Amino acid sequence: MLPTALPTRKRRRPEVAFARGREEVKFRDVTLYLVERRMGKSRRNFLSNLARSKGFCVDDALSSDVTHVVSEGNSAQELWNWLEEQGFGEKHDRHVLHISWFTESMSAGQPVPVEIRHYIQDPSVDQKSSAHSSAKQDSTVSTYACQRRTTLNNHNKIFTDALEILAENLEFCGDQGPSLAFRRAASVLKSLPAALRRQEDTQRLPCLGEHSKAIIEEIFECGSSSRVEEILNDERYRTMKLFSSVFGVGLKTSENWFCRGLRTFEQVLSEPSIRLNRMQTAGFLFYEDISKPVSRTEASALKIIVEEAVICVNPFATVSITGGFRRGKEFGHDVDFIIKTPEAGQEDVILPAVIERFKSQNILLYSDLQESTFDIRQLPTHCFDAMDHFSKCFLIVKLKCEQETDARAARDWKAVRVDLVAPPLERYTYALLGWTGSTLFERDLRRFARLERGKLLDNHALYDKATNTFLPANTEEDIFAHLGLEYIEPWQRNA
Ligand code: UTP
Ligand code: MN
């Protein structure tokens, strides 16, 4: 049956976008139908031909072969009224979808899995099942953090704090896998628009395993989790937490000290067999200051100092805050800056010069400069730890404060941790995305790119395995578009 196109008021434009060839059908399970209503004839032709050129089968008629109906610009009500008029029968394998599913599939070069957010729901069905509306809302939550919008407004802190303590404790025990499961569970809860009201609210949520659900249940029933209380009082947990809070002391060192029976800083510092490295020495030396959170005001003051130093070296270079502060956090454990130089090659000289300037200003307390090991010929990398090959430095600097922080020492400054990274110009966008975080958001972006799109993403590049090409990006939006993802603003990446 041919759909009756509604009369359009617009004047007809020439129809042919590109001629229809004899393209090979690659995806036999999918037959598309694009609704002309609101989309218009010429755009429909254009999109149909685009899809065919990518190996999709597109039916011009709403036949019984059609599996995916795609609509643009129609309200759910008018679309479904029209579909009914066409005698469109519901079958379980037929999808009525928003144009976003189509565009994501085009950029992926293959049909992407249909998710709840792609559906245009029949409003009459919606009314019938409104009793289940809260569960329905929950089922739209993606398993990937990069498909969720997570602001700092966490409505489920009581649960996420508990789950994150469990995760941290497992990290301290070296159980990275189970730890990640709790981190993911916490992250899903952080993205919810409201607090969980009862245990059943967790049923439709992804990434919540039996353990996570049990913890939530206990908090619902008792107001807290006995397992979490136990961990907070556990000697190993407390000691690992204390030791690893020192700059330069990682989990391995913390564990080593714990196993040797050490429990306090005093014991570590008076143990003759322990040789602290330069970083750890600075960590202990400035512990009191750098274990305190850095405020946004302090971060802004530091930005001016960094900018001044950078511009001295290269008047055309720019400095941007990244990390947690770019995501809108009010406090951080350090301040992360990314430097953009206008020409390739300039990134290599800028950090040593900034360090020299801080020295001459007498504000440098510690510096660890890591020269660039970036080699474009080694891309794409297949290891996806957060580390990258760019020129960067980890610093502790003196930040002048209004009041003297310590009357006895008569200090008018506070020691603050600062990270600077200076990627080559053409790598800037990928580096900015990577350094903005959060860590779990980045992890899921990479996982999504690899598993759902056959692409490799890291701080250096985005690589398409299907075509063996690097995908260019001038903005973060470009990277999301390459991945067929809706753009997520930095302040929505607090996964
Ligand atoms: P941070 O550890 O500074 O975290 O790393 P944060 O989100 O700013 O949080 P706080 O407030 O300081 O505690 C910022 C981002 O930079 C990435 C990390 O993966 C994280 O997403 N990063 C860090 C890299 O990509 N490469 C590095 O070498 C270091
Ligand atoms: Mn940071």
Coordinates of C-alpha atoms and ligand atoms in Angstrom, one line a residue:
M1 CA 0.0 0.0 0.0
L2 CA 1.3 3.4 -0.9
P3 CA 1.2 6.1 1.8
T4 CA -0.9 9.1 0.9
A5 CA 1.4 12.0 1.2
L6 CA -0.3 15.0 2.9
P7 CA -0.6 18.1 0.7
T8 CA 2.3 20.4 1.3
R9 CA 2.1 24.2 1.1
K10 CA 5.7 24.6 0.1
R11 CA 6.6 24.9 -3.5
R12 CA 8.3 21.9 -5.0
R13 CA 12.1 21.9 -5.2
P14 CA 14.2 19.9 -7.6
E15 CA 14.1 16.4 -6.1
V16 CA 17.3 14.6 -6.9
A17 CA 20.1 15.0 -4.4
F18 CA 22.2 12.3 -5.9
A19 CA 21.2 9.7 -8.4
R20 CA 20.1 6.3 -7.1
G21 CA 22.6 3.7 -8.1
R22 CA 22.4 -0.1 -7.7
E23 CA 23.8 -0.2 -4.1
E24 CA 24.4 -3.4 -2.4
V25 CA 22.2 -4.2 0.6
K26 CA 24.4 -4.9 3.5
F27 CA 21.9 -5.0 6.4
R28 CA 19.2 -7.6 5.4
D29 CA 17.3 -7.5 8.7
V30 CA 16.5 -3.8 8.4
T31 CA 14.1 -2.1 6.0
L32 CA 13.7 1.6 6.5
Y33 CA 10.8 3.8 5.7
L34 CA 11.2 7.6 6.0
V35 CA 8.0 9.5 6.8
E36 CA 7.7 12.3 4.2
R37 CA 5.3 14.3 6.3
R38 CA 7.2 17.4 7.8
M39 CA 10.5 16.0 6.5
G40 CA 9.6 17.1 3.0
K41 CA 10.1 15.3 -0.3
S42 CA 13.6 16.5 -1.2
R43 CA 15.1 15.8 2.2
R44 CA 13.4 12.4 2.2
N45 CA 14.9 11.6 -1.1
F46 CA 18.3 12.8 0.0
L47 CA 18.3 10.8 3.2
S48 CA 16.9 7.7 1.5
N49 CA 19.7 7.8 -1.1
L50 CA 22.3 8.4 1.6
A51 CA 21.1 5.3 3.5
R52 CA 21.1 3.2 0.3
S53 CA 24.6 4.3 -0.4
K54 CA 25.6 3.0 3.0
G55 CA 24.0 -0.4 2.3
F56 CA 20.6 0.1 3.9
C57 CA 17.4 -1.1 2.3
V58 CA 14.9 1.8 2.0
D59 CA 11.3 1.1 1.0
D60 CA 9.5 4.0 -0.6
A61 CA 6.2 2.5 0.5
L62 CA 5.1 1.6 4.0
S63 CA 5.0 -2.0 3.1
S64 CA 4.9 -5.0 5.4
D65 CA 8.6 -5.5 4.9
V66 CA 9.4 -2.2 6.7
T67 CA 11.1 -2.8 10.1
H68 CA 12.1 0.7 11.0
V69 CA 9.9 3.8 10.5
V70 CA 11.8 7.0 10.8
S71 CA 10.1 10.4 11.4
E72 CA 11.4 13.9 11.7
G73 CA 9.5 16.9 13.2
N74 CA 6.1 15.2 13.8
S75 CA 4.6 15.1 17.2
A76 CA 3.9 11.6 18.5
Q77 CA 0.2 12.2 18.3
E78 CA 0.1 13.3 14.7
L79 CA 2.5 10.7 13.6
W80 CA 0.6 7.8 15.1
N81 CA -2.7 9.2 13.8
W82 CA -1.2 9.2 10.4
L83 CA 0.3 5.7 10.8
E84 CA -3.1 4.4 11.8
E85 CA -4.7 5.9 8.8
Q86 CA -2.1 4.0 6.7
G87 CA -3.2 0.8 8.3
F88 CA 0.2 0.4 10.0
G89 CA 0.0 -2.7 12.1
E90 CA 2.0 -3.1 15.2
K91 CA 4.4 -6.0 15.3
H92 CA 6.9 -6.6 17.9
D93 CA 9.8 -6.3 15.5
R94 CA 8.7 -3.0 14.0
H95 CA 10.2 0.2 15.4
V96 CA 8.8 3.7 15.1
L97 CA 11.8 5.9 15.6
H98 CA 13.0 9.4 15.9
I99 CA 15.4 10.8 13.3
S100 CA 18.2 10.6 15.8
W101 CA 18.4 6.8 15.4
F102 CA 18.8 7.4 11.6
T103 CA 21.6 10.0 11.9
E104 CA 23.4 7.9 14.5
S105 CA 23.2 4.9 12.2
M106 CA 24.4 6.9 9.2
S107 CA 27.4 8.1 11.1
A108 CA 28.1 4.6 12.5
G109 CA 27.8 3.2 8.9
Q110 CA 25.5 0.5 10.3
P111 CA 22.2 0.2 12.1
V112 CA 22.8 1.2 15.7
P113 CA 21.0 -0.8 18.4
V114 CA 17.6 0.7 19.1
E115 CA 17.4 2.3 22.5
I116 CA 14.3 3.5 24.4
R117 CA 15.3 7.1 23.8
H118 CA 15.0 6.5 20.0
Y119 CA 11.3 5.4 20.1
I120 CA 8.4 7.6 19.3
Q121 CA 5.8 6.1 21.6
D122 CA 2.2 5.8 20.7
P123 CA 0.6 8.3 23.1
S124 CA -2.5 6.1 23.5
V125 CA -0.4 3.2 24.6
D126 CA 1.4 5.6 27.0
Q127 CA -1.9 6.5 28.7
K128 CA -2.9 2.9 29.1
S129 CA 0.3 2.2 30.9
S130 CA 0.7 5.4 32.9
A131 CA 0.5 3.4 36.1
H132 CA 3.9 2.1 35.3
S133 CA 5.3 5.5 34.3
S134 CA 8.0 5.7 36.9
A135 CA 9.5 2.3 35.9
K136 CA 9.2 3.4 32.3
Q137 CA 11.2 6.5 32.9
D138 CA 14.0 4.4 34.6
S139 CA 14.3 2.0 31.7
T140 CA 15.6 4.9 29.5
V141 CA 18.8 5.0 31.5
S142 CA 21.8 3.9 29.3
T143 CA 24.4 1.5 30.5
Y144 CA 27.0 3.9 29.2
A145 CA 27.9 6.9 31.2
C146 CA 28.5 8.9 28.0
Q147 CA 24.8 8.5 27.1
R148 CA 23.7 9.9 30.5
R149 CA 23.6 13.5 31.6
T150 CA 25.1 13.6 35.0
T151 CA 25.2 17.0 36.8
L152 CA 26.6 17.7 40.2
N153 CA 23.1 17.7 41.6
N154 CA 23.1 14.2 43.0
H155 CA 19.7 13.3 44.4
N156 CA 21.0 9.9 45.7
K157 CA 24.1 10.9 47.7
I158 CA 23.2 8.6 50.6
F159 CA 23.4 5.6 48.3
T160 CA 26.3 6.7 46.1
D161 CA 28.5 7.6 49.0
A162 CA 28.0 4.0 50.4
L163 CA 28.6 2.4 47.0
E164 CA 31.7 4.4 46.5
I165 CA 33.2 3.4 49.8
L166 CA 32.6 -0.2 48.8
A167 CA 34.3 0.5 45.5
E168 CA 37.3 2.2 47.2
N169 CA 37.7 -0.6 49.7
L170 CA 37.9 -3.2 46.8
E171 CA 40.4 -1.0 45.0
F172 CA 42.5 -1.0 48.2
C173 CA 42.3 -4.8 48.1
G174 CA 43.4 -4.9 44.4
D175 CA 39.9 -6.1 43.2
Q176 CA 39.6 -3.7 40.3
G177 CA 36.8 -5.6 38.5
P178 CA 34.3 -5.8 41.4
S179 CA 35.2 -2.2 42.4
L180 CA 34.2 -1.0 38.9
A181 CA 30.8 -2.6 39.3
F182 CA 30.1 -0.5 42.4
R183 CA 31.4 2.6 40.7
R184 CA 29.1 2.0 37.7
A185 CA 26.2 1.5 40.1
A186 CA 26.9 4.7 41.9
S187 CA 27.3 6.5 38.6
V188 CA 23.9 5.4 37.3
L189 CA 22.2 6.7 40.5
K190 CA 24.0 10.0 40.2
S191 CA 22.4 10.5 36.8
L192 CA 18.8 10.1 38.0
P193 CA 16.6 13.2 38.0
A194 CA 15.2 12.4 41.4
A195 CA 15.9 10.4 44.6
L196 CA 15.0 6.7 44.7
R197 CA 11.8 6.4 46.7
R198 CA 11.6 2.7 47.3
Q199 CA 13.5 -0.5 46.5
E200 CA 11.4 -1.2 43.4
D201 CA 12.7 1.9 41.8
T202 CA 16.0 0.1 41.2
Q203 CA 14.4 -2.7 39.2
R204 CA 14.7 -1.2 35.8
L205 CA 18.1 0.5 36.3
P206 CA 21.1 -0.8 34.5
C207 CA 24.5 -1.6 36.1
L208 CA 22.9 -2.4 39.5
G209 CA 24.0 -5.9 40.5
E210 CA 22.7 -8.0 43.4
H211 CA 25.3 -6.6 45.8
S212 CA 24.5 -3.0 45.0
K213 CA 20.8 -3.6 45.3
A214 CA 21.3 -5.3 48.7
I215 CA 23.2 -2.2 50.0
I216 CA 20.4 0.1 48.8
E217 CA 17.8 -2.1 50.4
E218 CA 19.6 -2.0 53.7
I219 CA 19.9 1.8 53.5
F220 CA 16.1 2.0 52.8
E221 CA 15.4 -0.2 55.8
C222 CA 18.0 1.0 58.4
G223 CA 19.2 4.3 57.1
S224 CA 22.7 3.0 56.7
S225 CA 24.7 -0.1 55.5
S226 CA 26.3 -2.3 58.1
R227 CA 28.9 -3.4 55.5
V228 CA 29.9 0.3 54.9
E229 CA 30.1 0.9 58.7
E230 CA 32.3 -2.1 59.0
I231 CA 34.6 -0.8 56.2
L232 CA 34.9 2.6 57.7
N233 CA 36.1 1.0 61.0
D234 CA 38.4 -1.4 59.2
E235 CA 42.1 -0.9 60.0
R236 CA 43.3 -1.8 56.6
Y237 CA 40.8 0.5 54.9
R238 CA 41.6 3.4 57.2
T239 CA 45.3 3.0 56.8
M240 CA 45.2 2.6 53.0
K241 CA 43.0 5.7 52.8
L242 CA 45.4 7.7 54.9
F243 CA 48.6 6.6 53.1
S244 CA 47.2 7.0 49.6
S245 CA 46.0 10.5 50.3
V246 CA 49.7 11.6 50.2
F247 CA 50.8 13.0 46.9
G248 CA 53.2 10.4 45.3
V249 CA 52.0 7.5 47.4
G250 CA 50.1 5.0 45.3
L251 CA 48.2 1.9 46.3
K252 CA 51.3 -0.4 46.0
T253 CA 53.3 1.7 48.4
S254 CA 50.4 2.1 50.8
E255 CA 49.9 -1.6 50.9
N256 CA 53.6 -2.2 51.4
W257 CA 53.7 0.2 54.4
F258 CA 50.5 -1.4 55.9
C259 CA 51.9 -4.9 55.6
R260 CA 55.0 -3.8 57.4
G261 CA 52.8 -2.8 60.3
L262 CA 52.9 0.9 59.8
R263 CA 49.7 2.8 60.6
T264 CA 50.5 6.5 61.0
F265 CA 52.6 9.1 59.2
E266 CA 54.9 9.4 62.2
Q267 CA 55.6 5.7 62.0
V268 CA 56.4 6.0 58.3
L269 CA 58.6 9.0 58.7
S270 CA 60.6 7.5 61.6
E271 CA 61.1 4.1 59.9
P272 CA 64.7 4.1 58.9
S273 CA 64.4 1.6 56.1
I274 CA 61.9 3.7 54.2
R275 CA 63.3 6.0 51.5
L276 CA 60.8 8.5 50.3
N277 CA 61.2 9.6 46.7
R278 CA 61.2 13.3 45.7
M279 CA 57.4 13.3 45.0
Q280 CA 56.5 11.6 48.3
T281 CA 58.8 14.0 50.2
A282 CA 57.0 17.0 48.7
G283 CA 53.7 15.1 49.5
F284 CA 54.5 14.9 53.2
L285 CA 56.1 18.4 53.3
F286 CA 53.0 20.1 52.1
Y287 CA 50.5 17.5 53.2
E288 CA 48.5 19.9 55.4
D289 CA 47.8 22.3 52.5
I290 CA 47.4 20.0 49.6
S291 CA 45.1 17.6 51.4
K292 CA 42.6 20.4 51.8
P293 CA 40.3 21.0 48.8
V294 CA 41.1 23.8 46.4
S295 CA 38.2 26.2 45.9
R296 CA 37.0 27.6 42.6
T297 CA 38.1 31.1 43.7
E298 CA 41.6 29.7 44.2
A299 CA 41.5 27.9 40.9
S300 CA 40.6 31.2 39.1
A301 CA 43.5 33.0 40.9
L302 CA 45.8 30.3 39.7
K303 CA 44.5 30.6 36.2
I304 CA 45.7 34.2 36.1
I305 CA 49.1 33.2 37.3
V306 CA 49.4 30.4 34.7
E307 CA 48.1 32.6 32.0
E308 CA 50.7 35.3 32.8
A309 CA 53.5 32.9 32.6
V310 CA 52.3 31.2 29.4
I311 CA 51.8 34.6 27.6
C312 CA 55.3 35.6 28.5
V313 CA 56.6 32.6 26.6
N314 CA 54.0 32.7 23.7
P315 CA 51.6 35.7 23.5
F316 CA 49.3 33.7 21.2
A317 CA 49.0 30.7 23.5
T318 CA 45.8 30.2 25.5
V319 CA 45.1 28.6 28.9
S320 CA 41.8 26.8 29.8
I321 CA 40.8 25.2 33.0
T322 CA 39.9 21.5 32.6
G323 CA 39.3 18.6 35.0
G324 CA 36.7 18.8 37.7
F325 CA 36.5 22.6 37.6
R326 CA 35.5 22.6 33.9
R327 CA 32.7 20.2 34.9
G328 CA 31.4 22.9 37.4
K329 CA 32.8 21.5 40.6
E330 CA 33.3 24.1 43.4
F331 CA 36.2 22.2 44.9
G332 CA 39.0 20.0 43.6
H333 CA 42.0 18.1 44.8
D334 CA 44.1 19.9 42.2
V335 CA 43.7 22.4 39.4
D336 CA 44.1 21.1 35.8
F337 CA 45.0 23.4 32.9
I338 CA 45.4 22.7 29.2
I339 CA 47.5 25.0 27.1
K340 CA 46.7 25.6 23.4
T341 CA 49.6 26.8 21.2
P342 CA 48.7 28.3 17.8
E343 CA 51.4 26.4 15.9
A344 CA 52.6 22.8 15.9
G345 CA 55.9 22.3 17.7
Q346 CA 55.4 25.2 20.2
E347 CA 54.0 22.9 22.8
D348 CA 57.4 21.5 23.6
V349 CA 59.0 24.6 24.8
I350 CA 56.1 26.1 26.8
L351 CA 56.1 24.0 30.0
P352 CA 59.8 24.3 30.8
A353 CA 59.6 28.0 30.3
V354 CA 56.5 28.3 32.6
I355 CA 58.4 26.3 35.2
E356 CA 61.4 28.6 35.0
R357 CA 59.2 31.6 35.4
F358 CA 57.5 30.1 38.5
K359 CA 61.0 29.5 39.9
S360 CA 62.1 33.0 39.3
Q361 CA 58.9 34.3 41.0
N362 CA 59.7 32.0 44.0
I363 CA 56.4 30.3 43.9
L364 CA 57.5 26.8 42.8
L365 CA 57.5 24.2 45.6
Y366 CA 57.7 21.1 43.5
S367 CA 57.8 20.2 39.8
D368 CA 57.8 17.1 37.8
L369 CA 58.1 17.8 34.1
Q370 CA 57.3 15.0 31.7
E371 CA 58.5 15.6 28.2
S372 CA 56.4 14.6 25.3
T373 CA 56.7 11.0 24.1
F374 CA 54.0 11.6 21.6
D375 CA 54.7 9.9 18.2
I376 CA 51.9 10.1 15.6
R377 CA 53.3 7.0 14.0
Q378 CA 52.4 5.0 17.1
L379 CA 48.7 5.7 16.7
P380 CA 46.2 4.3 17.2
T381 CA 47.2 2.9 20.6
H382 CA 45.4 -0.1 21.9
C383 CA 46.0 0.5 25.6
F384 CA 43.5 2.9 27.1
D385 CA 44.8 3.9 30.5
A386 CA 44.2 7.6 31.2
M387 CA 47.9 8.3 30.7
D388 CA 48.8 10.1 27.5
H389 CA 52.1 11.0 25.7
F390 CA 51.8 14.8 25.8
S391 CA 54.2 17.2 27.4
K392 CA 52.9 17.8 30.9
C393 CA 53.9 18.7 34.4
F394 CA 52.7 18.0 37.9
L395 CA 53.4 21.0 40.2
I396 CA 53.0 22.3 43.7
V397 CA 52.9 26.1 43.7
K398 CA 52.5 28.8 46.3
L399 CA 49.2 30.6 46.1
K400 CA 49.1 33.9 47.9
C401 CA 46.2 34.2 50.3
E402 CA 44.5 37.2 51.9
Q403 CA 45.0 36.1 55.4
E404 CA 48.0 34.3 56.8
T405 CA 47.1 30.7 56.9
D406 CA 49.4 29.8 59.7
A407 CA 50.1 32.5 62.2
R408 CA 53.1 30.7 63.8
A409 CA 54.8 30.2 60.4
A410 CA 53.7 33.7 59.3
R411 CA 52.8 32.3 55.9
D412 CA 50.8 34.3 53.5
W413 CA 50.5 31.4 51.0
K414 CA 48.9 28.0 50.5
A415 CA 50.5 25.1 48.7
V416 CA 48.3 24.0 45.8
R417 CA 48.6 21.0 43.3
V418 CA 48.6 22.1 39.7
D419 CA 48.7 20.0 36.5
L420 CA 49.5 21.5 33.1
V421 CA 49.3 19.7 29.8
A422 CA 50.4 21.0 26.4
P423 CA 49.3 18.9 23.5
P424 CA 50.2 19.6 19.9
L425 CA 47.6 21.8 18.2
E426 CA 46.0 19.1 16.1
R427 CA 45.6 16.9 19.1
Y428 CA 44.1 19.6 21.3
T429 CA 40.4 18.6 21.1
Y430 CA 41.0 14.9 22.0
A431 CA 43.2 16.0 24.9
L432 CA 40.6 18.5 26.2
L433 CA 37.9 15.9 26.1
G434 CA 40.2 13.4 27.9
W435 CA 41.3 15.8 30.6
T436 CA 37.8 17.1 31.3
G437 CA 36.8 13.7 32.8
S438 CA 35.2 12.4 34.9
T439 CA 37.3 9.3 34.8
L440 CA 34.2 7.0 34.5
F441 CA 32.7 9.2 31.8
E442 CA 36.0 8.9 29.8
R443 CA 36.2 5.2 30.4
D444 CA 32.7 4.7 29.0
L445 CA 33.3 7.0 26.0
R446 CA 36.2 4.7 25.0
R447 CA 34.2 1.6 25.8
F448 CA 31.2 2.8 23.8
A449 CA 33.4 3.9 20.8
R450 CA 35.1 0.5 20.7
L451 CA 32.1 -1.8 21.4
E452 CA 29.3 0.1 19.8
R453 CA 31.0 1.9 17.0
G454 CA 34.2 0.0 16.1
K455 CA 36.3 3.1 16.8
L456 CA 39.3 3.7 19.1
L457 CA 39.3 6.8 21.2
D458 CA 42.0 8.1 23.5
N459 CA 43.5 11.4 24.5
H460 CA 45.3 11.6 21.2
A461 CA 42.9 10.6 18.4
L462 CA 39.7 8.9 17.2
Y463 CA 40.3 6.1 14.8
D464 CA 37.8 4.2 12.7
K465 CA 38.7 0.5 12.4
A466 CA 36.3 -0.1 9.6
T467 CA 37.9 2.4 7.3
N468 CA 41.3 2.5 8.9
T469 CA 41.2 6.3 9.1
F470 CA 41.7 8.9 11.8
L471 CA 38.6 11.1 12.2
P472 CA 39.3 14.8 12.4
A473 CA 37.8 17.0 15.1
N474 CA 38.0 20.7 15.7
T475 CA 35.5 20.7 18.6
E476 CA 34.3 18.2 21.2
E477 CA 31.0 18.3 19.4
D478 CA 32.7 16.8 16.4
I479 CA 33.9 13.8 18.4
F480 CA 30.5 13.1 19.8
A481 CA 29.0 13.4 16.3
H482 CA 31.6 10.9 14.9
L483 CA 30.5 8.5 17.6
G484 CA 26.8 9.1 16.9
L485 CA 26.3 10.4 20.4
E486 CA 24.2 13.3 21.5
Y487 CA 26.5 16.0 22.8
I488 CA 27.0 16.0 26.5
E489 CA 28.2 19.3 28.0
P490 CA 31.1 19.3 30.4
W491 CA 28.9 20.0 33.4
Q492 CA 26.8 17.0 32.5
R493 CA 29.9 14.7 32.5
N494 CA 30.0 14.2 36.3
A495 CA 29.4 10.5 35.9
Ligands
UTP1 P1 41.9 14.6 38.0 O1 42.5 13.4 38.7 O2 42.4 15.9 38.3 O3 40.3 14.5 38.4 O4 41.9 14.3 36.5 P2 39.2 15.6 38.5 O5 38.1 15.1 37.8 O6 39.8 17.0 38.1 O7 38.9 15.6 40.0 P3 39.5 16.5 41.3 O8 38.6 17.5 41.6 O9 40.8 17.0 40.8 O10 39.7 15.4 42.3 C1 41.2 15.0 35.5 C2 41.0 14.2 34.3 O11 42.3 14.2 33.5 C3 42.5 12.9 33.1 C4 41.9 12.0 34.1 O12 41.5 10.7 33.6 C5 40.6 12.8 34.5 O13 39.5 12.4 33.7 N1 44.0 12.6 33.0 C6 44.8 12.8 34.0 C7 44.5 12.2 31.8 O14 43.7 12.1 30.8 N2 45.8 12.0 31.6 C8 46.7 12.2 32.7 O15 47.9 12.0 32.5 C9 46.1 12.6 33.9
MN2 MN 41.6 17.8 38.9

